[in-house]
């Protein structure tokens, strides 16, 4: 649904998913020159007056010149009870995460656009979003609206996020190689219907957000929704 008011969005982050945190750290050191530091376990709540609930997800995060890199991996469990599968459905932003993180080598599973007015941006977006969920990690709090039909959209459509209070970005150290900070050089969205996806992304000027952050956003045809991310510079030249 769209409104007459046009809001600007900015690139917030690209998320990689991995099935094993230790393997993700080793892989990051090889590719980026260093592993992003652990930034803690995510907590979530569905409503402002609801209690916080821990998620079985830890994150590694690093600053980029524009935005950030996030790596999600299963939280290490320390008790028998905590290893039992949860009967609760994860919040919408992470609902498809387990099925996308079956490989030890991290791969792109999500990208996010940041707004100062999440509700108005949800109205402006030409795709339907699920009710926002609030996530917390240490002193950071942000609201996230995921595509309502994540099974169909997969990682192609962005999360919409609004940071609440301090972002903690100053605490994230940048990664780099060859004496230069790591940055996102290109993000390639793949989908069976690229023309439709492009029309949806135009409703929030996603291409403009990418351009302001110094990377190219392209949409290409593929049999299933997926993401490719190219970072620069890398110790090992490769596309994720």
Short mmCIF file of C-alpha atoms in Angstrom, two decimals:
data_model
loop_
_atom_site.label_atom_id
_atom_site.label_comp_id
_atom_site.label_asym_id
_atom_site.label_seq_id
_atom_site.Cartn_x
_atom_site.Cartn_y
_atom_site.Cartn_z
CA UNK A 1 0.00 0.00 0.00
CA UNK A 2 1.32 3.46 -0.84
CA UNK A 3 0.56 6.96 0.36
CA UNK A 4 1.13 10.39 -1.10
CA UNK A 5 3.97 11.07 1.34
CA UNK A 6 7.39 9.93 0.13
CA UNK A 7 9.91 8.86 2.74
CA UNK A 8 13.62 8.34 2.24
CA UNK A 9 15.22 5.07 3.25
CA UNK A 10 18.89 4.23 3.66
CA UNK A 11 20.83 1.00 3.48
CA UNK A 12 21.19 -0.51 6.95
CA UNK A 13 22.86 -3.91 6.68
CA UNK A 14 23.37 -7.14 4.80
CA UNK A 15 23.12 -10.34 6.83
CA UNK A 16 24.99 -13.56 6.23
CA UNK A 17 23.76 -16.80 7.76
CA UNK A 18 25.86 -19.76 8.87
CA UNK A 19 25.14 -23.07 10.58
CA UNK A 20 28.24 -22.94 12.79
CA UNK A 21 29.58 -19.88 14.60
CA UNK A 22 33.18 -21.14 14.93
CA UNK A 23 33.36 -22.03 11.24
CA UNK A 24 31.91 -18.61 10.41
CA UNK A 25 34.65 -16.91 12.43
CA UNK A 26 37.38 -18.88 10.64
CA UNK A 27 35.83 -18.22 7.25
CA UNK A 28 35.51 -14.49 7.97
CA UNK A 29 39.17 -14.28 8.97
CA UNK A 30 40.18 -15.88 5.66
CA UNK A 31 37.90 -13.73 3.50
CA UNK A 32 37.81 -10.38 5.30
CA UNK A 33 41.17 -10.45 7.06
CA UNK A 34 39.58 -10.70 10.51
CA UNK A 35 36.49 -12.15 12.10
CA UNK A 36 33.78 -9.70 13.18
CA UNK A 37 33.52 -9.59 16.96
CA UNK A 38 30.70 -11.37 18.73
CA UNK A 39 28.03 -8.80 19.48
CA UNK A 40 25.77 -10.95 21.60
CA UNK A 41 22.60 -12.93 21.52
CA UNK A 42 19.43 -11.50 20.04
CA UNK A 43 16.29 -10.99 22.09
CA UNK A 44 12.85 -10.25 20.69
CA UNK A 45 9.38 -9.22 21.72
CA UNK A 46 6.21 -8.93 19.69
CA UNK A 47 4.67 -6.01 21.61
CA UNK A 48 6.02 -3.04 23.57
CA UNK A 49 4.59 -4.33 26.83
CA UNK A 50 5.66 -7.95 26.27
CA UNK A 51 8.67 -9.49 28.03
CA UNK A 52 11.91 -9.96 26.13
CA UNK A 53 12.57 -13.50 24.98
CA UNK A 54 16.02 -14.78 23.96
CA UNK A 55 16.45 -16.17 20.46
CA UNK A 56 18.72 -19.08 19.62
CA UNK A 57 20.80 -16.73 17.50
CA UNK A 58 24.09 -14.95 18.09
CA UNK A 59 25.49 -12.27 15.84
CA UNK A 60 28.89 -11.15 14.66
CA UNK A 61 28.85 -7.59 13.38
CA UNK A 62 31.22 -5.12 11.77
CA UNK A 63 30.91 -1.55 10.61
CA UNK A 64 31.21 -0.58 6.96
CA UNK A 65 31.60 2.95 5.56
CA UNK A 66 27.86 2.86 4.92
CA UNK A 67 25.84 0.41 6.99
CA UNK A 68 27.05 -2.78 8.55
CA UNK A 69 27.71 -6.47 8.03
CA UNK A 70 25.88 -8.95 10.27
CA UNK A 71 26.60 -12.68 10.50
CA UNK A 72 23.94 -14.82 12.20
CA UNK A 73 24.69 -18.24 13.63
CA UNK A 74 23.08 -20.61 16.13
CA UNK A 75 23.80 -19.74 19.74
CA UNK A 76 26.05 -22.19 21.51
CA UNK A 77 23.99 -24.22 23.98
CA UNK A 78 25.31 -25.13 27.40
CA UNK A 79 22.53 -27.21 28.91
CA UNK A 80 20.58 -30.23 27.78
CA UNK A 81 17.32 -28.37 28.14
CA UNK A 82 18.49 -25.57 25.90
CA UNK A 83 19.36 -28.00 23.09
CA UNK A 84 15.79 -29.18 22.75
CA UNK A 85 14.00 -27.61 19.77
CA UNK A 86 11.74 -24.72 20.64
CA UNK A 87 8.03 -25.14 20.10
CA UNK A 88 7.57 -21.40 19.59
CA UNK A 89 7.66 -19.95 16.09
CA UNK A 90 10.48 -17.43 15.68
CA UNK A 91 9.53 -13.83 14.98
CA UNK A 92 8.83 -12.95 11.37
CA UNK A 93 12.25 -11.39 10.58
CA UNK A 94 13.96 -14.69 11.43
CA UNK A 95 11.29 -17.16 10.32
CA UNK A 96 13.12 -18.35 7.23
CA UNK A 97 16.58 -18.09 8.76
CA UNK A 98 17.01 -21.78 9.82
CA UNK A 99 16.29 -23.09 6.33
CA UNK A 100 18.78 -20.65 4.80
CA UNK A 101 21.66 -21.39 7.15
CA UNK A 102 22.24 -25.07 6.59
CA UNK A 103 25.78 -24.51 5.30
CA UNK A 104 28.80 -23.82 7.46
CA UNK A 105 30.11 -21.25 4.97
CA UNK A 106 28.19 -18.00 5.49
CA UNK A 107 26.01 -16.80 2.66
CA UNK A 108 23.71 -13.79 2.23
CA UNK A 109 20.27 -14.40 3.68
CA UNK A 110 18.80 -10.92 4.16
CA UNK A 111 19.28 -7.22 3.58
CA UNK A 112 17.68 -4.28 5.32
CA UNK A 113 16.68 -0.71 4.61
CA UNK A 114 16.57 1.79 7.47
CA UNK A 115 13.87 4.39 7.97
CA UNK A 116 13.06 6.97 10.62
CA UNK A 117 9.33 6.18 10.40
CA UNK A 118 8.70 2.46 10.13
CA UNK A 119 4.90 2.62 10.07
CA UNK A 120 4.83 5.25 7.32
CA UNK A 121 7.41 3.35 5.28
CA UNK A 122 5.35 0.17 5.59
CA UNK A 123 2.43 2.12 4.14
CA UNK A 124 4.60 3.45 1.34
CA UNK A 125 6.07 0.06 0.42
CA UNK A 126 4.30 -1.71 -2.44
CA UNK A 127 4.65 -5.09 -0.72
CA UNK A 128 2.87 -6.32 2.39
CA UNK A 129 4.86 -6.58 5.60
CA UNK A 130 4.22 -8.56 8.76
CA UNK A 131 3.55 -6.69 12.02
CA UNK A 132 6.83 -5.23 13.31
CA UNK A 133 8.90 -7.11 15.87
CA UNK A 134 11.31 -5.40 18.27
CA UNK A 135 14.81 -6.88 18.51
CA UNK A 136 17.46 -6.14 21.12
CA UNK A 137 21.17 -6.85 21.34
CA UNK A 138 23.03 -5.34 24.25
CA UNK A 139 22.22 -1.62 24.20
CA UNK A 140 20.83 -1.68 20.65
CA UNK A 141 17.09 -1.81 20.00
CA UNK A 142 15.42 -1.78 16.62
CA UNK A 143 12.00 -2.50 15.13
CA UNK A 144 11.85 -4.79 12.11
CA UNK A 145 9.11 -5.39 9.56
CA UNK A 146 9.65 -8.45 7.36
CA UNK A 147 7.78 -9.30 4.15
CA UNK A 148 4.49 -10.92 5.09
CA UNK A 149 5.02 -13.86 2.72
CA UNK A 150 8.63 -14.76 3.37
CA UNK A 151 8.24 -18.19 1.83
CA UNK A 152 7.57 -16.52 -1.53
CA UNK A 153 9.85 -13.48 -1.15
CA UNK A 154 12.77 -15.34 0.39
CA UNK A 155 15.79 -13.07 0.88
CA UNK A 156 14.98 -11.00 -2.22
CA UNK A 157 12.80 -8.42 -0.50
CA UNK A 158 14.41 -6.25 2.18
CA UNK A 159 13.59 -6.01 5.84
CA UNK A 160 12.47 -2.54 6.90
CA UNK A 161 14.13 -1.43 10.13
CA UNK A 162 13.95 1.57 12.44
CA UNK A 163 16.68 2.00 15.04
CA UNK A 164 15.44 3.00 18.49
CA UNK A 165 17.82 5.00 20.66
CA UNK A 166 21.59 4.43 20.48
CA UNK A 167 22.57 2.20 17.58
CA UNK A 168 25.88 1.06 18.97
CA UNK A 169 27.43 1.57 15.53
CA UNK A 170 30.35 3.42 17.09
CA UNK A 171 31.18 0.25 19.04
CA UNK A 172 31.44 -1.84 15.86
CA UNK A 173 34.91 -1.91 14.43
CA UNK A 174 35.41 -2.00 10.67
CA UNK A 175 37.03 -4.89 8.87
CA UNK A 176 39.50 -4.31 6.09
CA UNK A 177 42.14 -5.67 3.79
CA UNK A 178 44.95 -4.14 1.78
CA UNK A 179 44.86 -1.12 4.08
CA UNK A 180 41.30 -0.15 3.16
CA UNK A 181 38.01 -0.62 5.05
CA UNK A 182 35.72 -3.35 3.79
CA UNK A 183 32.63 -2.10 1.98
CA UNK A 184 29.73 -3.57 0.09
CA UNK A 185 30.42 -3.23 -3.63
CA UNK A 186 27.33 -4.86 -5.12
CA UNK A 187 24.14 -6.57 -4.03
CA UNK A 188 22.41 -8.82 -6.56
CA UNK A 189 18.82 -9.81 -5.91
CA UNK A 190 17.70 -12.94 -7.78
CA UNK A 191 14.06 -13.83 -8.28
CA UNK A 192 11.82 -15.69 -10.78
CA UNK A 193 10.00 -12.41 -11.55
CA UNK A 194 12.66 -9.66 -11.52
CA UNK A 195 10.41 -7.06 -13.17
CA UNK A 196 7.87 -7.39 -10.37
CA UNK A 197 10.56 -7.19 -7.68
CA UNK A 198 12.04 -4.07 -9.30
CA UNK A 199 8.63 -2.39 -9.29
CA UNK A 200 8.20 -3.19 -5.59
CA UNK A 201 11.65 -1.86 -4.70
CA UNK A 202 10.98 1.38 -6.59
CA UNK A 203 8.20 2.20 -4.13
CA UNK A 204 10.84 2.91 -1.47
CA UNK A 205 13.64 3.97 -3.86
CA UNK A 206 15.88 1.06 -2.84
CA UNK A 207 18.21 1.79 -5.77
CA UNK A 208 18.70 5.33 -4.47
CA UNK A 209 19.55 4.01 -1.02
CA UNK A 210 22.13 1.68 -2.56
CA UNK A 211 23.65 4.48 -4.65
CA UNK A 212 23.99 6.74 -1.60
CA UNK A 213 25.83 3.91 0.16
CA UNK A 214 28.20 3.40 -2.74
CA UNK A 215 27.13 0.01 -4.06
CA UNK A 216 25.20 -1.26 -7.05
CA UNK A 217 21.82 -2.92 -6.55
CA UNK A 218 20.65 -5.15 -9.40
CA UNK A 219 17.73 -7.56 -9.81
CA UNK A 220 18.19 -10.62 -12.02
CA UNK A 221 16.09 -13.58 -13.05
CA UNK A 222 16.68 -16.89 -11.31
CA UNK A 223 14.66 -19.98 -10.50
CA UNK A 224 14.35 -19.15 -6.80
CA UNK A 225 14.81 -16.03 -4.62
CA UNK A 226 18.37 -15.53 -3.44
CA UNK A 227 21.05 -12.91 -2.79
CA UNK A 228 24.62 -12.38 -3.90
CA UNK A 229 26.90 -9.86 -2.21
CA UNK A 230 30.26 -8.61 -3.42
CA UNK A 231 32.54 -6.91 -0.90
CA UNK A 232 35.65 -4.86 -1.54
CA UNK A 233 38.44 -5.27 -0.85
CA UNK A 234 38.82 -8.94 0.10
CA UNK A 235 41.90 -10.89 1.04
CA UNK A 236 40.48 -13.61 -1.19
CA UNK A 237 38.61 -12.41 -4.26
CA UNK A 238 35.23 -14.06 -4.21
CA UNK A 239 31.55 -13.31 -4.45
CA UNK A 240 29.21 -14.43 -1.67
#
